[in-house]
Amino acid sequence: MEKINGNAAVKFFARKDIPLEMHKVRIVQSLKLVPVERRLEAIRSAGFNTFLLGTEDIFLDMLTDSGTNAMSDNQISKMFVADDAYAGSQSFKKLEKSVLEVFGKKYILPVHQGRAAENIISKAFIKEGSLVPMNYHFTTTLAHIQINGGKIAELFRSEAMKIKSTDPFKGNIDPEKLEKFILESGPENIPFIRMEASTNLIGGQPFSLKNMKEIRKIADKYGLMLVLDASLIGENAYFIVNREEEYKGQTIHSVLLSMCDLADIVYFSARKVTSSRGGAICTNSDELYNKMKHLVPLYEGFLTYGGISIREIEAMAQGLLETIDEDIVKQSPLFIDYMVRELDKLGIPVVMPGGALGCHVDATQFVAHVPQSQYQAAALVSAYYIAAGVRGMERGTMSSTRDENGNDIFSEMELMRLALPRRVFTLSQVEYAIDRLNWLYHNRKLIGGLRFVEEPPVLRFFTGRLEPVNEWPEKLVEAFRKDFGESL
Ligand SMILES: *Cc1c(COP(=O)(O)O)cnc(C)c1O
């Protein structure tokens, strides 16, 4: 054995992979874990739809990261000094200053949330027959483009649909597909190309800066506008700094500025990162600003409050400044990466590599014995709630629609999304979520299918009600009691 100063040195390995929280918690909210029998009752009264559960029955709420992130002490304190005014508020001036500093854009149109920005952009630029190429859609984006008579084309690479991948940038647009699409459709029918940072519906997967530069070049070649959905831009920039060789060691701020510089319009939902409400459209172009400006007082509110309270304008202004702080931005991707890698070690099928906003479990493999027509992802989400008291979200066929013959349009992916709202959960809570999912995985054969009993014609996943095809939820509770004894 080696000797150091006469003492035997014990060989020891320091762990480098602990996802450390670079913050301390000063305000807390109590949680309760209700017994498994109550969880079964609760999910039954919610029609096996986790959107219809009440938080009194939920232990860890991993439904979404929208409007549920923790705010910083600086954000909360700024809200107390808000300059309430219908027009010309000083708080709005702070927001303008933040947007200029963080995104490098001089004009900002505030709106009440992300989809309101999409409404205004679509109203201003989409007409009957418009075609919008993009990396992938977001639910509200698609709806706004369609309602104004447009259609979308998703030009991702095949890697984007692969569950277990090592591709660091599954959110890239395929440049060849894009150019082909422009030539076939005619540039005059394309109002803009849309790139979504940390592409939400494919697992929070980023695009590379190299890819965005290539897309910008193509846009210039055909005289097209590039619109950036920046709702999850901080994390995309973090992934660029950490995964893209050329930008390693750069600051998140410089990458953010480069990304925004490549886009003619940058819009975002502030619910996702910077605040609990709000959103905005930003640009440097006088012409584009003037095309959208008049729509804001019509749909949102005056140009200096955009339908949200001035307190929320303050929170957004401060939150934007915090998206250039790597210590703040990295917490969520680090936790997600940890969760994804631990689940993978246990053999649980999960979307890889880890992205932004949450961890996505592949129901197609998890409950391979349940037919897709019995809503695999929805069944897994209900079963997991019963087993753990953790609320996830279905992202599969239940979130899809039916064709004109009334048949389900099967989703390309059947996912259970477990969102990790930023800085809300501790690592032991994440460990608990992993452990219960592991138990469920070992008992997965007990999970059965679901069928609709009440099905709204649009966005059925929000308020639709289902029932189990047999007594499988009771059997699951029985197995739980056998293994967990008296514990909850
Ligand atoms: C959430 C989200 C939106 C819509 O924002 P809301 O504030 O929920 O209306 C748009 N785009 C992306 C990428 C999002 O994640």
XYZ file of C-alpha atoms and ligand atoms in Angstrom:
503
model
C 0.000 0.000 0.000
C 1.139 3.521 -0.800
C 2.371 5.573 2.154
C 1.748 9.280 2.482
C 3.465 10.914 5.486
C 3.750 7.486 7.043
C -0.021 6.790 6.829
C -1.490 4.096 4.670
C -3.454 5.817 1.925
C -6.808 4.260 1.256
C -7.661 4.347 -2.424
C -10.819 6.281 -2.799
C -12.839 7.541 -5.741
C -14.663 10.834 -5.542
C -18.064 10.788 -7.278
C -18.205 13.389 -9.996
C -21.750 12.654 -11.072
C -23.816 13.958 -8.151
C -26.254 16.498 -9.650
C -25.675 19.209 -7.035
C -28.286 21.858 -6.313
C -26.649 25.293 -6.542
C -29.342 26.890 -4.398
C -30.790 26.554 -0.919
C -34.437 26.151 -0.060
C -35.934 28.819 2.201
C -39.652 28.457 1.590
C -41.265 25.043 1.578
C -44.691 23.570 0.943
C -45.888 20.423 2.728
C -46.649 17.270 0.804
C -48.780 14.275 1.689
C -48.616 10.733 0.391
C -52.095 9.185 0.613
C -52.370 5.353 0.927
C -52.440 3.214 -2.205
C -56.153 2.374 -1.656
C -57.008 6.092 -1.726
C -54.871 6.542 -4.845
C -56.921 3.883 -6.618
C -60.149 5.616 -5.564
C -58.807 8.995 -6.673
C -57.707 7.872 -10.139
C -61.042 6.094 -10.596
C -62.998 9.271 -9.796
C -60.650 11.123 -12.157
C -61.676 8.774 -14.999
C -58.111 7.381 -15.194
C -57.005 10.782 -16.468
C -54.312 12.460 -14.346
C -55.437 15.938 -15.519
C -58.589 15.377 -13.437
C -56.798 14.565 -10.160
C -56.718 17.107 -7.330
C -53.339 17.967 -5.801
C -54.599 16.795 -2.376
C -54.124 13.240 -3.682
C -50.756 13.865 -5.342
C -47.353 13.355 -3.736
C -44.964 14.463 -6.518
C -46.606 16.461 -9.296
C -44.644 15.691 -12.453
C -47.486 16.582 -14.829
C -45.737 19.599 -16.327
C -43.078 22.256 -15.900
C -45.516 24.933 -17.052
C -46.065 27.593 -14.400
C -44.804 25.229 -11.660
C -41.113 26.116 -11.403
C -39.576 27.609 -8.275
C -38.937 31.349 -8.409
C -35.781 32.932 -7.042
C -35.603 35.288 -4.061
C -34.654 38.044 -6.513
C -37.754 37.426 -8.594
C -40.102 37.441 -5.606
C -38.566 40.628 -4.209
C -38.829 42.423 -7.573
C -42.553 41.644 -7.623
C -43.011 43.884 -4.565
C -41.594 46.945 -6.310
C -43.721 46.593 -9.446
C -44.673 49.918 -11.015
C -48.374 49.315 -11.620
C -49.599 51.389 -14.546
C -51.867 50.688 -17.489
C -49.362 52.292 -19.851
C -45.718 53.334 -19.705
C -44.774 51.295 -16.618
C -41.128 51.400 -15.481
C -41.349 47.628 -14.946
C -41.879 47.205 -18.679
C -38.740 49.275 -19.293
C -36.848 46.748 -17.154
C -38.254 43.950 -19.281
C -37.115 45.727 -22.463
C -33.661 46.105 -20.947
C -33.496 42.387 -20.044
C -34.582 41.327 -23.538
C -31.944 43.572 -25.104
C -29.253 42.240 -22.786
C -30.137 38.535 -22.928
C -31.575 38.098 -26.440
C -30.096 41.156 -28.170
C -33.527 42.239 -29.444
C -34.733 45.831 -29.138
C -38.485 45.343 -29.609
C -40.672 43.289 -27.276
C -44.390 42.613 -27.407
C -45.569 41.146 -24.080
C -48.363 38.523 -24.087
C -50.145 36.500 -21.399
C -48.535 33.148 -22.316
C -46.746 31.299 -25.123
C -49.819 30.339 -27.149
C -50.867 33.995 -27.215
C -47.581 34.797 -28.972
C -48.386 32.003 -31.420
C -51.838 33.473 -31.995
C -50.368 36.871 -32.876
C -47.578 35.508 -35.088
C -50.063 33.233 -36.892
C -52.614 36.037 -37.344
C -49.894 38.279 -38.796
C -48.184 35.809 -41.138
C -50.273 32.672 -41.817
C -52.934 32.595 -44.508
C -54.938 29.910 -46.321
C -52.455 27.485 -47.916
C -49.410 28.617 -45.902
C -46.829 25.918 -45.190
C -44.565 26.070 -42.150
C -41.522 23.784 -42.015
C -40.177 23.094 -38.520
C -38.181 20.607 -36.458
C -41.307 19.426 -34.577
C -44.647 20.901 -33.617
C -45.902 21.907 -30.198
C -49.632 21.283 -29.578
C -50.639 24.955 -29.363
C -48.368 26.003 -32.266
C -49.990 23.463 -34.564
C -53.492 24.521 -33.519
C -52.817 28.218 -34.220
C -51.241 27.554 -37.615
C -54.141 25.287 -38.618
C -56.879 27.606 -37.412
C -55.455 30.307 -39.716
C -55.498 27.942 -42.717
C -51.876 26.768 -42.651
C -50.197 23.393 -42.539
C -46.945 22.230 -40.997
C -44.110 19.964 -42.143
C -41.876 18.286 -39.575
C -38.404 17.912 -41.042
C -36.527 16.108 -38.269
C -33.930 13.403 -38.922
C -34.946 9.779 -38.323
C -32.767 9.719 -35.176
C -35.282 12.015 -33.462
C -37.788 9.154 -33.177
C -35.301 6.653 -31.783
C -35.946 6.068 -28.060
C -32.420 5.107 -27.033
C -29.974 7.223 -28.953
C -26.612 8.875 -28.391
C -27.361 11.708 -30.823
C -26.772 14.906 -28.812
C -28.983 17.018 -31.115
C -32.181 15.126 -31.921
C -33.926 18.502 -32.339
C -32.021 19.396 -35.541
C -33.855 20.151 -38.786
C -32.596 18.033 -41.698
C -31.165 20.723 -44.055
C -31.554 18.516 -47.137
C -35.192 17.782 -46.371
C -35.754 21.495 -45.798
C -34.284 22.593 -49.092
C -36.231 19.895 -50.949
C -39.414 20.981 -49.174
C -38.887 24.655 -50.096
C -38.302 23.821 -53.756
C -41.360 21.554 -53.902
C -43.700 23.910 -52.048
C -42.459 27.191 -53.494
C -40.873 29.739 -51.148
C -43.806 32.109 -51.736
C -46.055 29.695 -49.780
C -43.749 29.578 -46.781
C -44.266 32.504 -44.381
C -41.450 31.321 -42.106
C -39.318 28.417 -40.919
C -39.813 27.577 -37.240
C -37.158 26.151 -34.938
C -38.141 25.105 -31.421
C -35.400 25.164 -28.790
C -35.230 21.963 -26.653
C -37.990 20.441 -28.789
C -40.699 19.725 -26.229
C -42.751 16.848 -27.638
C -39.815 14.666 -28.666
C -38.364 14.715 -25.164
C -36.949 18.225 -24.700
C -34.248 17.531 -27.307
C -32.012 20.439 -28.445
C -30.693 21.507 -31.842
C -27.066 22.482 -32.432
C -25.875 25.984 -33.230
C -24.243 24.571 -36.365
C -27.662 23.330 -37.468
C -29.316 26.669 -36.771
C -26.604 28.406 -38.831
C -27.226 26.004 -41.725
C -30.967 26.627 -41.549
C -30.359 30.395 -41.511
C -28.267 30.048 -44.687
C -31.082 28.190 -46.429
C -33.590 30.784 -45.210
C -31.407 33.558 -46.681
C -30.998 31.720 -49.965
C -34.789 31.651 -50.459
C -35.575 34.943 -48.730
C -37.422 33.260 -45.851
C -37.956 34.391 -42.281
C -36.697 32.265 -39.354
C -38.811 32.159 -36.185
C -37.369 30.759 -32.955
C -39.645 29.285 -30.257
C -37.450 30.147 -27.286
C -39.654 28.764 -24.489
C -36.869 26.338 -23.492
C -33.910 28.312 -24.871
C -31.749 28.380 -21.722
C -31.468 24.599 -21.677
C -30.822 24.402 -25.435
C -27.938 26.852 -24.970
C -26.680 24.790 -22.020
C -26.679 21.650 -24.193
C -24.782 23.505 -26.942
C -22.110 24.630 -24.492
C -21.805 21.086 -23.114
C -22.332 18.895 -26.176
C -21.130 20.843 -29.219
C -17.364 20.680 -29.648
C -17.056 24.081 -31.317
C -18.796 25.924 -28.479
C -17.348 24.089 -25.466
C -16.272 26.552 -22.824
C -18.348 29.427 -24.184
C -20.830 31.155 -21.926
C -24.554 30.427 -22.125
C -25.011 34.153 -22.696
C -22.873 34.281 -25.836
C -24.641 31.198 -27.239
C -28.058 32.713 -26.456
C -27.086 35.891 -28.295
C -25.873 33.900 -31.317
C -29.103 31.863 -31.421
C -31.319 34.939 -31.210
C -29.186 36.807 -33.727
C -29.923 34.084 -36.299
C -33.710 34.463 -35.852
C -35.894 37.266 -37.207
C -38.497 36.680 -34.510
C -37.924 35.140 -31.085
C -40.983 34.245 -29.010
C -41.423 32.392 -25.740
C -43.701 31.194 -22.982
C -42.399 32.578 -19.692
C -44.346 29.866 -17.826
C -41.658 27.361 -18.700
C -38.635 28.989 -17.201
C -38.554 32.617 -16.286
C -41.810 33.160 -14.427
C -45.156 31.606 -13.597
C -47.026 33.520 -16.287
C -46.377 35.616 -19.363
C -44.602 35.398 -22.675
C -43.291 37.701 -25.387
C -42.438 38.240 -29.034
C -39.072 39.904 -29.710
C -37.473 41.261 -32.877
C -35.047 43.874 -34.191
C -37.041 44.534 -37.351
C -39.173 47.696 -37.536
C -41.236 46.116 -40.270
C -42.010 42.884 -38.383
C -42.676 44.766 -35.158
C -45.186 47.024 -36.903
C -46.925 44.043 -38.512
C -47.671 42.481 -35.107
C -47.895 45.485 -32.788
C -51.556 46.375 -33.363
C -52.665 42.818 -32.510
C -51.377 43.007 -28.940
C -53.881 45.587 -27.586
C -56.638 43.686 -29.446
C -55.957 40.211 -28.000
C -53.790 40.768 -24.925
C -53.687 44.231 -23.402
C -51.775 47.459 -23.792
C -48.225 47.217 -25.194
C -46.595 47.661 -21.789
C -48.458 44.904 -19.901
C -49.721 42.388 -22.471
C -52.505 40.860 -20.387
C -50.456 39.998 -17.318
C -49.957 41.839 -14.061
C -47.011 44.220 -13.716
C -45.746 41.960 -10.907
C -45.378 39.222 -13.467
C -43.621 41.613 -15.853
C -41.076 42.184 -13.055
C -40.689 38.430 -12.449
C -40.146 37.881 -16.159
C -37.569 40.694 -16.436
C -35.568 39.182 -13.576
C -36.123 35.584 -14.754
C -34.658 36.417 -18.178
C -31.474 37.705 -16.542
C -31.263 34.405 -14.637
C -31.375 32.309 -17.828
C -27.789 33.364 -18.564
C -26.589 31.987 -15.213
C -25.260 28.495 -15.895
C -25.660 27.434 -12.242
C -29.370 28.196 -12.463
C -29.973 26.733 -15.917
C -28.090 23.481 -15.413
C -29.994 22.186 -12.368
C -32.899 20.788 -14.352
C -30.889 19.083 -17.158
C -28.556 17.574 -14.531
C -31.441 16.076 -12.521
C -33.108 14.788 -15.690
C -29.836 13.290 -16.898
C -29.390 11.563 -13.539
C -32.921 10.174 -13.581
C -32.641 8.978 -17.183
C -29.322 7.222 -16.590
C -30.503 5.546 -13.390
C -33.669 4.278 -15.116
C -31.599 3.013 -18.039
C -29.306 1.121 -15.635
C -32.406 -0.625 -14.276
C -33.387 -1.647 -17.808
C -36.399 0.685 -17.899
C -36.971 2.022 -21.426
C -36.546 5.800 -21.408
C -35.858 8.471 -24.055
C -32.106 9.050 -24.310
C -30.103 11.172 -24.113
C -31.801 13.149 -21.341
C -33.202 16.473 -22.527
C -34.918 19.466 -20.969
C -38.132 19.598 -18.897
C -38.484 15.953 -17.901
C -37.888 12.293 -18.305
C -39.879 10.327 -20.905
C -40.627 6.647 -20.307
C -41.397 4.515 -23.362
C -44.760 2.818 -22.797
C -44.516 0.886 -26.076
C -41.823 -1.288 -24.477
C -42.895 -0.946 -20.816
C -46.377 -2.353 -21.416
C -45.717 -4.156 -24.702
C -48.461 -6.663 -23.773
C -51.157 -3.925 -23.817
C -52.470 -3.193 -27.337
C -51.890 0.376 -28.601
C -55.671 0.665 -29.086
C -55.995 0.416 -25.279
C -53.864 3.516 -24.717
C -50.543 2.118 -23.511
C -49.137 5.426 -22.302
C -52.349 6.404 -20.483
C -52.464 2.973 -18.781
C -48.851 3.358 -17.636
C -49.488 6.868 -16.285
C -52.486 5.621 -14.241
C -50.607 2.565 -12.969
C -47.642 4.712 -11.928
C -49.910 7.107 -10.069
C -51.433 4.150 -8.172
C -47.992 2.721 -7.383
C -46.271 5.960 -6.385
C -48.676 8.884 -5.961
C -46.608 10.577 -8.678
C -48.567 12.373 -11.384
C -47.155 12.066 -14.899
C -48.646 13.103 -18.239
C -49.741 10.933 -21.140
C -48.032 11.807 -24.436
C -49.303 9.219 -26.880
C -52.493 8.100 -28.595
C -54.780 9.458 -25.880
C -53.348 12.913 -26.746
C -53.999 12.230 -30.443
C -57.328 12.335 -32.321
C -59.519 10.132 -34.543
C -59.718 10.018 -38.348
C -62.903 10.686 -40.332
C -63.997 7.033 -39.822
C -63.730 7.347 -36.072
C -60.560 5.264 -35.736
C -57.777 6.349 -33.442
C -54.784 7.895 -35.192
C -52.000 6.036 -33.403
C -49.222 8.231 -32.091
C -45.641 7.714 -33.346
C -44.508 7.478 -29.733
C -46.294 6.293 -26.573
C -44.649 8.182 -23.741
C -45.201 8.792 -20.058
C -43.693 12.201 -19.385
C -42.394 12.831 -15.890
C -41.699 16.564 -15.815
C -39.215 17.957 -13.324
C -40.313 21.535 -12.594
C -37.121 23.548 -12.118
C -35.655 23.565 -8.597
C -38.845 22.098 -7.062
C -37.885 18.494 -6.198
C -35.001 17.177 -4.140
C -32.754 14.326 -5.179
C -34.373 11.968 -2.634
C -37.753 12.648 -4.204
C -36.252 11.790 -7.587
C -34.786 8.599 -6.046
C -38.233 7.671 -4.720
C -39.774 8.214 -8.176
C -37.101 5.952 -9.714
C -37.556 3.264 -7.055
C -41.338 3.062 -7.425
C -41.029 2.988 -11.207
C -38.609 0.096 -10.836
C -41.150 -1.761 -8.686
C -43.810 -1.129 -11.299
C -41.484 -2.325 -14.055
C -41.035 -5.642 -12.249
C -44.817 -5.892 -11.930
C -45.596 -4.485 -15.375
C -47.531 -7.589 -16.481
C -50.237 -6.556 -13.992
C -50.931 -3.361 -15.959
C -53.888 -3.602 -18.335
C -55.500 -1.342 -20.917
C -58.043 1.483 -20.783
C -61.002 2.541 -22.927
C -62.855 5.841 -23.261
C -66.195 6.287 -21.522
C -66.428 10.030 -22.173
C -64.567 11.464 -25.129
C -64.612 15.177 -25.981
C -64.257 15.918 -29.717
C -61.190 18.171 -29.324
C -58.161 17.942 -27.036
C -59.699 14.829 -25.479
C -56.718 14.215 -23.207
C -57.540 17.226 -21.027
C -61.031 16.249 -19.905
C -61.783 12.798 -21.349
C -62.665 9.935 -18.975
C -61.621 6.295 -19.279
C -62.107 2.983 -17.504
C -59.913 -0.102 -17.141
C -60.730 -3.017 -19.478
C -60.748 -5.390 -16.484
C -59.894 -5.519 -12.762
C -56.189 -4.839 -13.259
C -55.981 -1.768 -10.973
C -57.273 -3.818 -7.996
C -54.694 -6.543 -8.707
C -51.974 -3.894 -8.812
C -53.024 -2.582 -5.386
C -52.999 -6.163 -4.021
C -49.461 -6.745 -5.295
C -48.388 -3.397 -3.833
C -49.719 -4.335 -0.369
C -47.988 -7.687 -0.520
C -44.609 -6.092 -1.246
C -44.839 -2.846 0.734
C -46.746 -4.119 3.817
C -48.121 -1.281 5.886
C -46.190 1.474 4.140
C -47.841 3.965 1.843
C -45.423 25.577 -23.428
C -44.946 25.866 -24.747
C -45.678 26.706 -25.611
C -47.006 27.316 -25.211
O -46.877 28.128 -24.085
P -48.071 28.374 -23.023
O -47.497 29.370 -22.078
O -48.375 27.044 -22.385
O -49.224 28.899 -23.770
C -45.148 26.921 -26.867
N -43.997 26.364 -27.263
C -43.278 25.548 -26.462
C -41.994 24.952 -26.945
C -43.725 25.268 -25.179
O -43.003 24.450 -24.400
